[in-house]
PDB file of C-alpha atoms in Angstrom:
ATOM      1  CA  MET A   1      45.377 284.008  -9.973  1.00 86.00           C
ATOM      2  CA  ASP A   2      43.907 280.868 -11.431  1.00 90.00           C
ATOM      3  CA  ARG A   3      46.286 278.111 -12.689  1.00 94.00           C
ATOM      4  CA  PHE A   4      46.439 277.536 -16.456  1.00 97.00           C
ATOM      5  CA  THR A   5      46.964 274.018 -17.563  1.00 97.00           C
ATOM      6  CA  THR A   6      44.694 272.968 -20.520  1.00 98.00           C
ATOM      7  CA  LEU A   7      41.917 274.979 -22.042  1.00 98.00           C
ATOM      8  CA  ARG A   8      39.397 273.644 -24.602  1.00 98.00           C
ATOM      9  CA  SER A   9      37.169 276.215 -26.103  1.00 98.00           C
ATOM     10  CA  ALA A  10      35.757 277.884 -29.136  1.00 98.00           C
ATOM     11  CA  ALA A  11      38.320 280.450 -30.534  1.00 98.00           C
ATOM     12  CA  VAL A  12      37.189 283.921 -31.675  1.00 98.00           C
ATOM     13  CA  PRO A  13      39.282 285.295 -34.542  1.00 98.00           C
ATOM     14  CA  PHE A  14      40.370 288.870 -34.748  1.00 95.00           C
ATOM     15  CA  ALA A  15      42.466 288.476 -37.867  1.00 87.00           C
ATOM     16  CA  ARG A  16      43.709 291.937 -38.549  1.00 93.00           C
ATOM     17  CA  ASP A  17      47.253 293.001 -37.814  1.00 97.00           C
ATOM     18  CA  ASN A  18      48.209 295.839 -35.397  1.00 97.00           C
ATOM     19  CA  ILE A  19      45.009 295.700 -33.316  1.00 97.00           C
ATOM     20  CA  ASP A  20      46.061 298.156 -30.532  1.00 97.00           C
ATOM     21  CA  THR A  21      45.145 298.336 -26.864  1.00 96.00           C
ATOM     22  CA  ASP A  22      42.815 301.334 -27.468  1.00 96.00           C
ATOM     23  CA  GLN A  23      40.673 299.174 -29.722  1.00 97.00           C
ATOM     24  CA  ILE A  24      40.678 296.394 -27.081  1.00 97.00           C
ATOM     25  CA  LEU A  25      39.703 298.851 -24.344  1.00 96.00           C
ATOM     26  CA  PRO A  26      38.982 302.405 -25.294  1.00 96.00           C
ATOM     27  CA  ALA A  27      40.722 305.048 -23.179  1.00 94.00           C
ATOM     28  CA  ARG A  28      37.530 306.384 -21.653  1.00 94.00           C
ATOM     29  CA  PHE A  29      37.127 303.217 -19.687  1.00 95.00           C
ATOM     30  CA  LEU A  30      40.534 303.364 -18.036  1.00 93.00           C
ATOM     31  CA  HIS A  31      39.036 305.195 -14.913  1.00 92.00           C
ATOM     32  CA  MET A  32      37.237 301.882 -14.051  1.00 91.00           C
ATOM     33  CA  PRO A  33      38.466 300.162 -10.849  1.00 90.00           C
ATOM     34  CA  ARG A  34      40.189 296.714 -11.071  1.00 87.00           C
ATOM     35  CA  ASP A  35      36.959 294.975 -10.096  1.00 88.00           C
ATOM     36  CA  GLY A  36      34.777 296.772 -12.590  1.00 89.00           C
ATOM     37  CA  ASP A  37      33.029 295.137 -15.509  1.00 94.00           C
ATOM     38  CA  HIS A  38      35.872 295.520 -18.024  1.00 96.00           C
ATOM     39  CA  GLY A  39      34.639 292.593 -20.084  1.00 96.00           C
ATOM     40  CA  ALA A  40      31.506 294.604 -21.029  1.00 95.00           C
ATOM     41  CA  CYS A  41      33.887 297.212 -22.529  1.00 96.00           C
ATOM     42  CA  LEU A  42      36.015 294.843 -24.618  1.00 97.00           C
ATOM     43  CA  PHE A  43      36.191 296.172 -28.114  1.00 97.00           C
ATOM     44  CA  ARG A  44      33.471 298.563 -27.300  1.00 97.00           C
ATOM     45  CA  ASP A  45      33.782 300.861 -30.272  1.00 96.00           C
ATOM     46  CA  LEU A  46      34.044 298.079 -32.738  1.00 96.00           C
ATOM     47  CA  ARG A  47      31.494 295.757 -30.993  1.00 96.00           C
ATOM     48  CA  CYS A  48      28.719 298.381 -30.527  1.00 97.00           C
ATOM     49  CA  ALA A  49      27.328 301.254 -32.666  1.00 95.00           C
ATOM     50  CA  ALA A  50      27.047 304.800 -31.245  1.00 91.00           C
ATOM     51  CA  ASP A  51      23.619 303.988 -29.912  1.00 94.00           C
ATOM     52  CA  GLY A  52      24.994 301.039 -27.997  1.00 91.00           C
ATOM     53  CA  ALA A  53      23.372 298.468 -30.280  1.00 95.00           C
ATOM     54  CA  GLU A  54      25.511 295.376 -31.156  1.00 96.00           C
ATOM     55  CA  VAL A  55      27.244 295.399 -34.530  1.00 97.00           C
ATOM     56  CA  PRO A  56      25.941 292.009 -35.886  1.00 95.00           C
ATOM     57  CA  ASP A  57      28.985 290.887 -37.844  1.00 94.00           C
ATOM     58  CA  PHE A  58      31.574 291.706 -35.131  1.00 97.00           C
ATOM     59  CA  PRO A  59      33.100 288.391 -34.032  1.00 97.00           C
ATOM     60  CA  LEU A  60      32.118 288.565 -30.377  1.00 96.00           C
ATOM     61  CA  ASN A  61      28.548 289.249 -31.271  1.00 97.00           C
ATOM     62  CA  ARG A  62      28.187 286.080 -33.304  1.00 95.00           C
ATOM     63  CA  ALA A  63      26.553 283.102 -31.630  1.00 92.00           C
ATOM     64  CA  GLY A  64      29.537 280.671 -32.153  1.00 95.00           C
ATOM     65  CA  TRP A  65      31.992 283.009 -30.535  1.00 97.00           C
ATOM     66  CA  ARG A  66      30.084 284.882 -27.625  1.00 95.00           C
ATOM     67  CA  ASP A  67      31.438 282.531 -24.981  1.00 95.00           C
ATOM     68  CA  ALA A  68      34.847 281.816 -26.517  1.00 98.00           C
ATOM     69  CA  ARG A  69      37.656 281.572 -24.023  1.00 98.00           C
ATOM     70  CA  ILE A  70      40.503 281.613 -26.668  1.00 98.00           C
ATOM     71  CA  ALA A  71      41.150 284.606 -29.014  1.00 98.00           C
ATOM     72  CA  ILE A  72      43.219 284.530 -32.156  1.00 98.00           C
ATOM     73  CA  GLY A  73      44.915 287.745 -33.369  1.00 97.00           C
ATOM     74  CA  GLY A  74      46.954 288.973 -36.192  1.00 97.00           C
ATOM     75  CA  ARG A  75      50.507 290.253 -36.101  1.00 98.00           C
ATOM     76  CA  ASN A  76      51.554 292.730 -33.399  1.00 97.00           C
ATOM     77  CA  PHE A  77      48.302 292.058 -31.355  1.00 98.00           C
ATOM     78  CA  ALA A  78      47.771 294.563 -28.547  1.00 97.00           C
ATOM     79  CA  CYS A  79      50.302 297.009 -29.619  1.00 96.00           C
ATOM     80  CA  GLY A  80      50.127 300.623 -28.565  1.00 91.00           C
ATOM     81  CA  SER A  81      49.849 301.892 -24.976  1.00 87.00           C
ATOM     82  CA  SER A  82      50.861 299.753 -22.058  1.00 85.00           C
ATOM     83  CA  ARG A  83      47.440 299.651 -20.395  1.00 90.00           C
ATOM     84  CA  GLU A  84      47.021 296.588 -18.145  1.00 95.00           C
ATOM     85  CA  ASN A  85      43.291 297.188 -18.369  1.00 95.00           C
ATOM     86  CA  ALA A  86      43.317 295.847 -21.931  1.00 97.00           C
ATOM     87  CA  VAL A  87      44.134 292.324 -20.461  1.00 97.00           C
ATOM     88  CA  TRP A  88      41.572 292.907 -17.702  1.00 97.00           C
ATOM     89  CA  ALA A  89      38.941 293.392 -20.486  1.00 97.00           C
ATOM     90  CA  LEU A  90      39.842 290.194 -22.174  1.00 97.00           C
ATOM     91  CA  GLN A  91      39.899 288.362 -18.966  1.00 96.00           C
ATOM     92  CA  GLY A  92      36.632 289.929 -17.968  1.00 96.00           C
ATOM     93  CA  ALA A  93      35.052 288.531 -21.058  1.00 96.00           C
ATOM     94  CA  GLY A  94      36.292 285.060 -20.234  1.00 97.00           C
ATOM     95  CA  ILE A  95      39.460 284.973 -22.507  1.00 98.00           C
ATOM     96  CA  ARG A  96      42.186 282.961 -20.915  1.00 98.00           C
ATOM     97  CA  ALA A  97      44.477 282.471 -23.958  1.00 98.00           C
ATOM     98  CA  VAL A  98      45.426 284.642 -26.985  1.00 98.00           C
ATOM     99  CA  ILE A  99      47.114 283.152 -30.033  1.00 98.00           C
ATOM    100  CA  ALA A 100      49.002 285.401 -32.509  1.00 98.00           C
ATOM    101  CA  PRO A 101      52.120 285.513 -34.592  1.00 98.00           C
ATOM    102  CA  SER A 102      53.463 288.343 -32.368  1.00 98.00           C
ATOM    103  CA  PHE A 103      52.244 290.601 -29.533  1.00 97.00           C
ATOM    104  CA  GLY A 104      52.923 294.041 -28.168  1.00 95.00           C
ATOM    105  CA  ASP A 105      55.717 293.311 -25.698  1.00 94.00           C
ATOM    106  CA  ILE A 106      54.112 294.984 -22.664  1.00 95.00           C
ATOM    107  CA  PHE A 107      50.802 293.424 -23.383  1.00 96.00           C
ATOM    108  CA  ALA A 108      52.317 289.940 -23.333  1.00 95.00           C
ATOM    109  CA  ILE A 109      53.957 290.668 -19.991  1.00 94.00           C
ATOM    110  CA  ASN A 110      50.678 291.978 -18.593  1.00 95.00           C
ATOM    111  CA  CYS A 111      48.818 288.833 -19.821  1.00 96.00           C
ATOM    112  CA  VAL A 112      51.097 286.629 -17.818  1.00 94.00           C
ATOM    113  CA  LYS A 113      50.732 288.748 -14.673  1.00 93.00           C
ATOM    114  CA  ASN A 114      47.012 288.266 -14.969  1.00 94.00           C
ATOM    115  CA  GLY A 115      46.881 284.559 -15.717  1.00 95.00           C
ATOM    116  CA  VAL A 116      46.278 284.953 -19.469  1.00 97.00           C
ATOM    117  CA  LEU A 117      48.479 282.835 -21.723  1.00 98.00           C
ATOM    118  CA  PRO A 118      49.897 284.513 -24.788  1.00 98.00           C
ATOM    119  CA  VAL A 119      50.786 281.911 -27.428  1.00 98.00           C
ATOM    120  CA  VAL A 120      53.020 282.785 -30.302  1.00 98.00           C
ATOM    121  CA  LEU A 121      52.713 280.666 -33.349  1.00 98.00           C
ATOM    122  CA  PRO A 122      53.985 281.030 -36.923  1.00 98.00           C
ATOM    123  CA  ALA A 123      51.796 283.162 -39.159  1.00 97.00           C
ATOM    124  CA  GLU A 124      50.826 280.101 -41.330  1.00 97.00           C
ATOM    125  CA  ALA A 125      49.613 278.269 -38.294  1.00 98.00           C
ATOM    126  CA  VAL A 126      47.635 281.183 -37.059  1.00 98.00           C
ATOM    127  CA  ALA A 127      46.064 281.740 -40.432  1.00 97.00           C
ATOM    128  CA  SER A 128      45.100 278.029 -40.467  1.00 97.00           C
ATOM    129  CA  LEU A 129      43.365 278.406 -37.107  1.00 98.00           C
ATOM    130  CA  VAL A 130      41.568 281.493 -38.204  1.00 97.00           C
ATOM    131  CA  ALA A 131      40.384 279.790 -41.362  1.00 97.00           C
ATOM    132  CA  GLU A 132      39.019 276.860 -39.251  1.00 97.00           C
ATOM    133  CA  ALA A 133      37.260 279.297 -36.855  1.00 97.00           C
ATOM    134  CA  GLU A 134      35.630 281.321 -39.582  1.00 96.00           C
ATOM    135  CA  ALA A 135      34.544 278.165 -41.464  1.00 96.00           C
ATOM    136  CA  ARG A 136      33.036 276.622 -38.373  1.00 96.00           C
ATOM    137  CA  PRO A 137      32.142 279.284 -35.679  1.00 96.00           C
ATOM    138  CA  GLY A 138      32.151 277.556 -32.292  1.00 96.00           C
ATOM    139  CA  ALA A 139      34.437 274.686 -33.195  1.00 96.00           C
ATOM    140  CA  GLU A 140      36.665 274.106 -30.240  1.00 98.00           C
ATOM    141  CA  ILE A 141      40.423 274.014 -30.071  1.00 98.00           C
ATOM    142  CA  THR A 142      42.781 272.974 -27.246  1.00 98.00           C
ATOM    143  CA  VAL A 143      45.600 274.970 -25.702  1.00 98.00           C
ATOM    144  CA  ASP A 144      47.803 272.695 -23.601  1.00 98.00           C
ATOM    145  CA  LEU A 145      50.420 274.591 -21.621  1.00 98.00           C
ATOM    146  CA  GLU A 146      51.915 271.448 -19.991  1.00 97.00           C
ATOM    147  CA  ALA A 147      52.585 269.978 -23.488  1.00 98.00           C
ATOM    148  CA  GLN A 148      53.057 273.403 -25.120  1.00 98.00           C
ATOM    149  CA  THR A 149      50.739 272.698 -27.971  1.00 98.00           C
ATOM    150  CA  VAL A 150      47.694 274.139 -29.606  1.00 98.00           C
ATOM    151  CA  THR A 151      45.365 271.492 -31.247  1.00 98.00           C
ATOM    152  CA  GLY A 152      43.148 272.808 -34.058  1.00 98.00           C
ATOM    153  CA  ALA A 153      39.577 271.805 -34.630  1.00 96.00           C
ATOM    154  CA  ASP A 154      40.841 269.612 -37.428  1.00 96.00           C
ATOM    155  CA  GLY A 155      43.317 267.751 -35.109  1.00 97.00           C
ATOM    156  CA  THR A 156      46.474 269.402 -36.335  1.00 97.00           C
ATOM    157  CA  VAL A 157      48.942 269.896 -33.469  1.00 98.00           C
ATOM    158  CA  HIS A 158      50.873 273.154 -33.383  1.00 98.00           C
ATOM    159  CA  PRO A 159      53.789 273.296 -30.896  1.00 98.00           C
ATOM    160  CA  PHE A 160      54.755 276.574 -29.279  1.00 98.00           C
ATOM    161  CA  GLU A 161      57.694 277.845 -27.192  1.00 98.00           C
ATOM    162  CA  ILE A 162      57.424 279.696 -23.963  1.00 97.00           C
ATOM    163  CA  ASP A 163      59.832 280.932 -21.357  1.00 94.00           C
ATOM    164  CA  PRO A 164      60.262 278.261 -18.631  1.00 95.00           C
ATOM    165  CA  PHE A 165      59.630 280.772 -15.793  1.00 94.00           C
ATOM    166  CA  THR A 166      56.471 282.164 -17.478  1.00 95.00           C
ATOM    167  CA  ARG A 167      55.262 278.572 -17.953  1.00 96.00           C
ATOM    168  CA  HIS A 168      55.906 277.766 -14.270  1.00 95.00           C
ATOM    169  CA  CYS A 169      54.096 280.792 -12.979  1.00 94.00           C
ATOM    170  CA  LEU A 170      51.000 280.119 -15.178  1.00 96.00           C
ATOM    171  CA  LEU A 171      50.924 276.424 -14.313  1.00 96.00           C
ATOM    172  CA  GLU A 172      51.125 277.207 -10.637  1.00 94.00           C
ATOM    173  CA  GLY A 173      48.842 280.180 -10.745  1.00 94.00           C
ATOM    174  CA  VAL A 174      51.404 282.666  -9.266  1.00 90.00           C
ATOM    175  CA  ASP A 175      52.658 286.089 -10.374  1.00 69.00           C
ATOM    176  CA  GLU A 176      56.223 287.186  -9.846  1.00 61.00           C
ATOM    177  CA  LEU A 177      55.461 288.593  -6.460  1.00 53.00           C
ATOM    178  CA  ALA A 178      53.864 285.502  -5.276  1.00 54.00           C
ATOM    179  CA  PHE A 179      56.767 283.481  -6.617  1.00 51.00           C
ATOM    180  CA  THR A 180      59.230 285.564  -4.760  1.00 55.00           C
ATOM    181  CA  LEU A 181      57.200 285.300  -1.538  1.00 51.00           C
ATOM    182  CA  SER A 182      57.231 281.459  -1.899  1.00 56.00           C
ATOM    183  CA  HIS A 183      60.924 281.653  -1.335  1.00 50.00           C
ATOM    184  CA  GLU A 184      60.617 283.915   1.703  1.00 65.00           C
ATOM    185  CA  GLU A 185      62.347 281.562   4.099  1.00 66.00           C
ATOM    186  CA  ASP A 186      65.363 281.094   1.716  1.00 64.00           C
ATOM    187  CA  ILE A 187      65.625 284.911   1.367  1.00 60.00           C
ATOM    188  CA  ALA A 188      65.516 285.387   5.064  1.00 61.00           C
ATOM    189  CA  ALA A 189      68.169 282.663   5.510  1.00 63.00           C
ATOM    190  CA  PHE A 190      70.352 284.405   2.884  1.00 60.00           C
ATOM    191  CA  GLU A 191      69.972 287.754   4.535  1.00 69.00           C
ATOM    192  CA  ARG A 192      70.891 286.313   7.885  1.00 68.00           C
ATOM    193  CA  ARG A 193      74.009 284.670   6.401  1.00 74.00           C
ATOM    194  CA  MET A 194      75.079 287.760   4.612  1.00 70.00           C
ATOM    195  CA  GLY A 195      74.602 289.812   7.835  1.00 70.00           C
ATOM    196  CA  ARG A 196      76.985 287.436   9.751  1.00 72.00           C
ATOM    197  CA  GLU A 197      79.509 287.477   7.040  1.00 74.00           C
ATOM    198  CA  ASN A 198      79.537 291.252   6.813  1.00 75.00           C
ATOM    199  CA  SER A 199      79.582 291.949  10.527  1.00 68.00           C
TER     200      SER A 199
END
């Protein structure tokens, strides 16, 4: 997966609490293969009317946010079922970071495994970022994983915490399996040593 270091982009706000994974990627699209166009199905039932026409006031259909690479969510963003496909949909639409006061636990894990950074900030900081985005659609913010900060369009810096292992994997562009395989020689040496000691 691609490394994540610093991302500067417009941020699209989805300010409601408890947006679930079925809203992010409706269940009827779960049959799509991994390399399918999941991005086109992102928020499909909210983004499009029954006839397929775009809903004009849905955030991703607005000019300032169509190409946003950062999303801002409400509390408990991406709760519900554990579908990894929800992350694929965000990623397919170009989203590399999601900021929220809290996430569905499995969603946050799936984000990291797919190179998407889940950033937890206090509700007040998230509300400030949402207000900025809504006041100036298209205004850019910066997510800096190395510094562990989010810088709003107004220049306000919001620090965030992240597990050191998660941070390492995202900065290096490796998932858990790739990280383990990077220590293959050490693992093999350990197994040989244990074999000698137990023989």
